[in-house]
Short mmCIF file of C-alpha atoms in Angstrom, two decimals:
data_model
loop_
_atom_site.label_atom_id
_atom_site.label_comp_id
_atom_site.label_asym_id
_atom_site.label_seq_id
_atom_site.Cartn_x
_atom_site.Cartn_y
_atom_site.Cartn_z
CA MET A 1 6.73 1.51 -14.76
CA THR A 2 4.08 3.19 -16.89
CA ILE A 3 0.31 2.67 -16.79
CA LYS A 4 0.50 1.25 -20.33
CA THR A 5 3.03 -1.38 -19.26
CA LEU A 6 1.00 -2.32 -16.19
CA MET A 7 -2.20 -2.61 -18.18
CA THR A 8 -0.48 -4.78 -20.80
CA THR A 9 0.81 -7.07 -18.05
CA ALA A 10 -2.65 -7.31 -16.54
CA ALA A 11 -4.20 -8.07 -19.92
CA LEU A 12 -1.76 -10.93 -20.48
CA ALA A 13 -2.57 -12.34 -17.06
CA VAL A 14 -6.25 -12.49 -17.95
CA ALA A 15 -5.40 -15.27 -20.40
CA LEU A 16 -4.17 -17.55 -17.63
CA PRO A 17 -6.53 -20.48 -17.03
CA ILE A 18 -7.08 -19.61 -13.38
CA THR A 19 -10.29 -17.75 -12.52
CA ALA A 20 -8.92 -15.92 -9.48
CA ILE A 21 -5.89 -14.64 -11.38
CA ALA A 22 -8.07 -13.56 -14.30
CA ASP A 23 -10.47 -11.67 -12.00
CA SER A 24 -7.55 -9.96 -10.27
CA ALA A 25 -5.97 -8.98 -13.57
CA GLU A 26 -9.24 -7.57 -14.92
CA ASN A 27 -9.75 -5.52 -11.77
CA LYS A 28 -6.18 -4.25 -11.90
CA ALA A 29 -6.59 -3.13 -15.50
CA PHE A 30 -9.93 -1.51 -14.66
CA VAL A 31 -8.54 0.49 -11.72
CA LEU A 32 -5.57 1.71 -13.75
CA GLU A 33 -7.90 2.75 -16.55
CA ALA A 34 -10.12 4.54 -14.04
CA LEU A 35 -7.22 6.48 -12.56
CA GLU A 36 -5.87 7.41 -15.97
CA ASN A 37 -9.23 8.61 -17.30
CA THR A 38 -10.40 10.49 -14.20
CA ILE A 39 -7.72 11.70 -11.80
CA LEU A 40 -4.86 11.95 -14.28
CA ALA A 41 -7.02 13.28 -17.12
CA GLY A 42 -8.90 15.68 -14.85
CA ASP A 43 -12.18 14.48 -16.35
CA VAL A 44 -15.00 14.94 -13.84
CA GLU A 45 -17.65 13.55 -16.18
CA ALA A 46 -15.79 10.23 -16.47
CA VAL A 47 -16.14 9.60 -12.72
CA ASP A 48 -19.64 8.15 -13.17
CA LYS A 49 -18.26 5.44 -15.48
CA TYR A 50 -15.75 4.10 -12.97
CA PHE A 51 -16.92 4.89 -9.43
CA ALA A 52 -19.98 3.62 -7.56
CA THR A 53 -22.61 6.19 -6.64
CA ASP A 54 -22.22 5.31 -2.95
CA ILE A 55 -18.44 4.89 -2.93
CA ILE A 56 -17.09 4.50 0.61
CA GLN A 57 -14.15 6.81 1.29
CA HIS A 58 -11.63 6.14 4.07
CA ASN A 59 -9.48 9.21 3.45
CA GLU A 60 -10.47 11.59 6.23
CA MET A 61 -10.33 14.60 3.92
CA PHE A 62 -13.17 13.45 1.67
CA ALA A 63 -16.80 12.51 2.22
CA ASN A 64 -18.45 9.32 1.00
CA GLY A 65 -20.33 9.32 -2.30
CA ILE A 66 -19.63 10.04 -5.92
CA GLU A 67 -20.08 13.82 -5.67
CA ALA A 68 -17.14 14.01 -3.28
CA GLN A 69 -15.12 11.86 -5.71
CA LYS A 70 -15.96 14.30 -8.48
CA GLY A 71 -14.74 17.06 -6.19
CA VAL A 72 -11.38 15.32 -5.82
CA VAL A 73 -10.99 15.07 -9.59
CA ALA A 74 -12.07 18.67 -10.08
CA PHE A 75 -9.56 19.87 -7.48
CA LEU A 76 -6.70 17.95 -9.07
CA SER A 77 -7.67 19.02 -12.59
CA GLY A 78 -7.31 22.62 -11.46
CA ASN A 79 -3.78 21.94 -10.30
CA GLY A 80 -1.55 21.86 -13.35
CA ASP A 81 1.30 20.39 -11.32
CA PHE A 82 -0.45 17.14 -10.37
CA SER A 83 1.11 13.90 -11.60
CA ALA A 84 1.31 10.31 -10.44
CA GLU A 85 3.96 7.63 -10.86
CA TYR A 86 2.62 4.13 -10.15
CA ILE A 87 5.52 1.96 -9.05
CA ARG A 88 3.83 -1.24 -7.87
CA VAL A 89 0.30 -2.43 -8.50
CA ILE A 90 -0.95 -5.68 -6.99
CA ALA A 91 -4.40 -7.19 -7.26
CA ASP A 92 -6.04 -9.77 -5.02
CA ASP A 93 -9.51 -10.70 -6.26
CA ASP A 94 -11.62 -7.53 -5.79
CA MET A 95 -8.84 -5.52 -4.09
CA VAL A 96 -6.28 -3.50 -6.06
CA ALA A 97 -3.39 -1.76 -4.31
CA VAL A 98 -1.18 0.95 -5.80
CA HIS A 99 2.21 2.05 -4.45
CA ALA A 100 2.80 5.51 -5.90
CA ARG A 101 4.63 8.82 -5.90
CA TYR A 102 2.49 11.93 -6.32
CA GLU A 103 3.35 15.49 -7.26
CA GLY A 104 0.97 18.40 -6.87
CA PHE A 105 -0.89 17.62 -3.66
CA GLY A 106 1.19 20.34 -2.00
CA PRO A 107 4.66 21.86 -2.10
CA ASP A 108 6.38 18.48 -1.58
CA SER A 109 6.07 15.16 -3.35
CA VAL A 110 4.09 12.48 -1.53
CA ILE A 111 4.57 8.70 -1.27
CA GLY A 112 1.45 6.66 -0.73
CA PHE A 113 -0.50 3.45 -0.90
CA ASP A 114 -3.99 3.57 -2.39
CA VAL A 115 -6.30 0.55 -2.13
CA PHE A 116 -9.47 0.15 -4.18
CA ARG A 117 -12.26 -2.42 -3.89
CA VAL A 118 -14.09 -3.23 -7.11
CA GLU A 119 -17.69 -4.37 -6.98
CA ASN A 120 -20.13 -4.85 -9.87
CA GLY A 121 -17.79 -3.17 -12.32
CA LYS A 122 -17.23 0.00 -10.29
CA ILE A 123 -14.77 1.20 -7.64
CA ALA A 124 -16.86 0.86 -4.48
CA GLU A 125 -14.38 1.67 -1.71
CA HIS A 126 -11.03 3.43 -1.25
CA TRP A 127 -8.37 3.46 1.47
CA ASP A 128 -5.01 5.24 1.52
CA ASN A 129 -1.99 6.18 3.59
CA LEU A 130 0.25 9.08 2.55
CA ILE A 131 3.48 10.66 3.74
CA THR A 132 5.76 13.42 2.47
CA GLU A 133 8.68 11.99 0.52
CA GLN A 134 11.73 11.58 2.74
CA PRO A 135 15.50 11.61 2.03
CA LEU A 136 17.31 8.36 1.24
CA ASN A 137 17.64 5.98 4.18
CA PRO A 138 20.93 4.91 5.84
CA SER A 139 21.45 2.31 3.09
CA GLY A 140 20.85 4.84 0.31
CA ARG A 141 17.42 3.50 -0.65
CA SER A 142 14.35 5.55 -1.42
CA GLN A 143 10.76 4.86 -0.39
CA ILE A 144 9.86 3.54 -3.85
CA ASP A 145 12.92 2.07 -5.58
CA GLY A 146 13.64 -1.65 -5.65
CA ALA A 147 12.04 -4.70 -7.24
CA THR A 148 8.72 -4.43 -9.08
CA GLU A 149 8.32 -7.72 -10.98
CA ILE A 150 5.46 -9.91 -9.79
CA THR A 151 6.38 -13.59 -9.67
CA ASP A 152 5.35 -16.79 -7.84
CA LEU A 153 1.61 -16.41 -8.39
CA ASP A 154 1.13 -19.93 -7.07
CA ARG A 155 2.58 -18.79 -3.72
CA THR A 156 0.13 -15.94 -3.10
CA ALA A 157 -1.90 -17.59 -0.33
CA ALA A 158 1.17 -19.03 1.41
CA ASN A 159 3.00 -15.70 1.30
CA LYS A 160 -0.01 -13.85 2.72
CA ASP A 161 -0.24 -16.31 5.62
CA PHE A 162 3.51 -16.06 6.21
CA VAL A 163 3.55 -12.25 6.37
CA GLU A 164 0.49 -12.10 8.62
CA ASP A 165 2.11 -14.63 10.96
CA PHE A 166 5.25 -12.45 11.07
CA LEU A 167 3.29 -9.31 11.97
CA THR A 168 1.20 -11.13 14.55
CA ARG A 169 4.08 -12.81 16.35
CA VAL A 170 6.67 -10.03 16.14
CA LEU A 171 4.78 -6.72 16.09
CA ILE A 172 1.49 -7.55 17.83
CA ASN A 173 2.44 -10.24 20.35
CA HIS A 174 6.11 -9.16 20.67
CA GLU A 175 7.25 -12.77 20.86
CA GLN A 176 10.96 -13.49 21.13
CA VAL A 177 11.53 -15.08 17.74
CA ASP A 178 14.53 -15.78 15.59
CA PHE A 179 14.15 -13.11 12.89
CA ALA A 180 15.93 -15.45 10.46
CA GLN A 181 12.71 -17.51 10.44
CA TYR A 182 11.05 -14.64 8.59
CA ILE A 183 13.71 -12.31 7.17
CA ASN A 184 16.51 -13.43 4.86
CA PRO A 185 19.65 -12.78 6.97
CA ALA A 186 21.87 -12.42 3.90
CA ASN A 187 19.55 -10.41 1.66
CA TYR A 188 17.08 -7.93 3.14
CA ALA A 189 16.54 -4.54 1.45
CA GLN A 190 14.84 -1.93 3.62
CA HIS A 191 13.07 1.16 2.24
CA ASN A 192 11.83 2.71 5.48
CA PRO A 193 13.45 6.18 5.56
CA MET A 194 15.04 5.56 8.98
CA VAL A 195 16.12 1.90 8.78
CA ALA A 196 19.20 0.32 7.22
CA ASP A 197 19.31 -2.93 5.29
CA GLY A 198 19.57 -6.34 6.93
CA ILE A 199 18.31 -7.91 10.13
CA ASP A 200 20.96 -5.92 12.00
CA GLY A 201 19.56 -2.67 10.60
CA PHE A 202 16.07 -3.57 11.76
CA GLY A 203 17.33 -4.60 15.19
CA ALA A 204 19.39 -1.42 15.56
CA PHE A 205 16.39 0.74 14.72
CA MET A 206 14.17 -1.04 17.26
CA ALA A 207 16.90 -0.74 19.91
CA GLN A 208 17.29 2.97 19.21
CA MET A 209 13.54 3.45 19.57
CA ALA A 210 13.60 1.58 22.90
CA GLU A 211 16.46 3.74 24.18
CA GLN A 212 14.35 6.83 23.42
CA GLY A 213 11.37 5.33 25.22
CA ILE A 214 9.38 5.04 21.99
CA SER A 215 7.49 1.83 21.32
CA MET A 216 6.02 0.71 18.02
CA ASP A 217 3.01 -1.52 18.60
CA TYR A 218 0.70 -3.05 16.05
CA THR A 219 -2.69 -3.88 17.54
CA GLU A 220 -4.66 -5.19 14.55
CA VAL A 221 -4.03 -6.23 10.97
CA HIS A 222 -7.11 -5.14 9.00
CA GLU A 223 -6.25 -6.28 5.47
CA VAL A 224 -3.74 -8.63 3.85
CA ILE A 225 -3.57 -8.16 0.08
CA GLY A 226 -1.22 -10.30 -1.95
CA GLU A 227 -0.19 -11.11 -5.48
CA GLY A 228 2.59 -13.64 -5.85
CA ASN A 229 5.76 -12.41 -4.17
CA PHE A 230 4.25 -9.10 -2.95
CA VAL A 231 2.08 -8.79 0.18
CA LEU A 232 0.56 -5.52 1.42
CA THR A 233 -0.81 -5.25 4.96
CA LEU A 234 -3.04 -2.51 6.39
CA SER A 235 -2.65 -2.31 10.17
CA GLU A 236 -3.26 0.02 13.06
CA GLY A 237 -1.45 0.53 16.31
CA THR A 238 0.61 3.14 18.10
CA LEU A 239 3.94 4.84 17.57
CA GLY A 240 4.89 6.21 20.94
CA ALA A 241 1.69 7.70 22.30
CA ASP A 242 0.16 8.39 18.89
CA ALA A 243 -2.49 6.26 17.21
CA THR A 244 -0.95 5.23 13.91
CA ALA A 245 -1.81 3.59 10.59
CA PHE A 246 0.80 1.22 9.19
CA TYR A 247 0.79 0.21 5.53
CA ASP A 248 3.58 -2.30 4.81
CA ILE A 249 4.47 -4.09 1.60
CA PHE A 250 6.78 -7.10 1.74
CA ARG A 251 8.51 -8.97 -1.05
CA VAL A 252 8.88 -12.67 -0.27
CA GLU A 253 11.39 -14.91 -2.00
CA ASP A 254 12.00 -18.59 -1.30
CA GLY A 255 9.90 -18.44 1.85
CA LEU A 256 11.60 -15.41 3.45
CA ILE A 257 11.09 -11.65 3.40
CA VAL A 258 13.77 -10.01 1.25
CA GLU A 259 12.44 -6.45 0.82
CA HIS A 260 10.15 -4.04 2.66
CA TRP A 261 8.49 -0.68 2.00
CA ASP A 262 6.08 1.20 4.24
CA VAL A 263 4.03 4.32 4.83
CA ILE A 264 3.49 5.16 8.50
CA ALA A 265 1.06 8.00 9.20
CA PRO A 266 -1.04 9.31 12.11
CA MET A 267 -4.60 8.12 12.44
CA PRO A 268 -7.26 10.77 11.67
CA ALA A 269 -7.67 13.36 14.42
CA ALA A 270 -10.99 14.14 16.07
CA ASP A 271 -11.24 17.35 14.05
CA ALA A 272 -10.71 15.68 10.66
CA PRO A 273 -13.10 17.07 8.01
CA HIS A 274 -14.45 13.59 7.30
CA ASN A 275 -14.02 10.21 8.92
CA GLU A 276 -17.47 8.70 8.53
CA ALA A 277 -16.14 5.34 7.36
CA GLY A 278 -13.08 5.27 9.61
CA LYS A 279 -9.50 4.77 8.52
CA PHE A 280 -9.99 1.06 7.92
#
């Protein structure tokens, strides 16, 4: 999906007679324009047009403030190999989330989620979670393929509540629940690099982790961002003994989760160059 296609879709959505949807669509179009004209174009001077002077940065490699943002653009503009493929873009009022594949950060391609908060016509805050691209999972799926069409806009709030309830009961409280209450038992596509499709694939992965003495615990869901059938959650917890950031995006259809993508990465270490704003 190209930036042009995404921006056209967003522009069409602005015409809908629903204020919240219009605001979300405008913010989505604005963020995509900002990324195209700064990071992808390598234009440092354009940063002032799109980013707030006191932008809050949650990536531990970069400081807060617009000068640091200009530094990011300058660095990438000097790397002729940098490119970005935006696969999914969802907007929820002032929050815009991008699921992307990047080339040029290093020797290997990177899969990531970037989240932007728009305030007073500028990008005021940024979060992300990145991981090196992995081989296809046991079901032959990649970290980014699968459905992209946004539907069921009238179900946004309900789908957000549903996904948050799933994370809270299953991954925070570890309640013994019937997974079929949340995950479609006949149709569940999994894009985690280590997990196969279906409820059985998820159960087998969790059992394998338990056998190895590795637990995966979510302790807090910080953000729930949704647009129609897609819901992105930003959570923290632990994977084994390591503090971990979990970014998960779920596709919900007919009241059940039918597809899942994630980026799981370590929390910033004590010696990180910058972590003034924290990961979340």
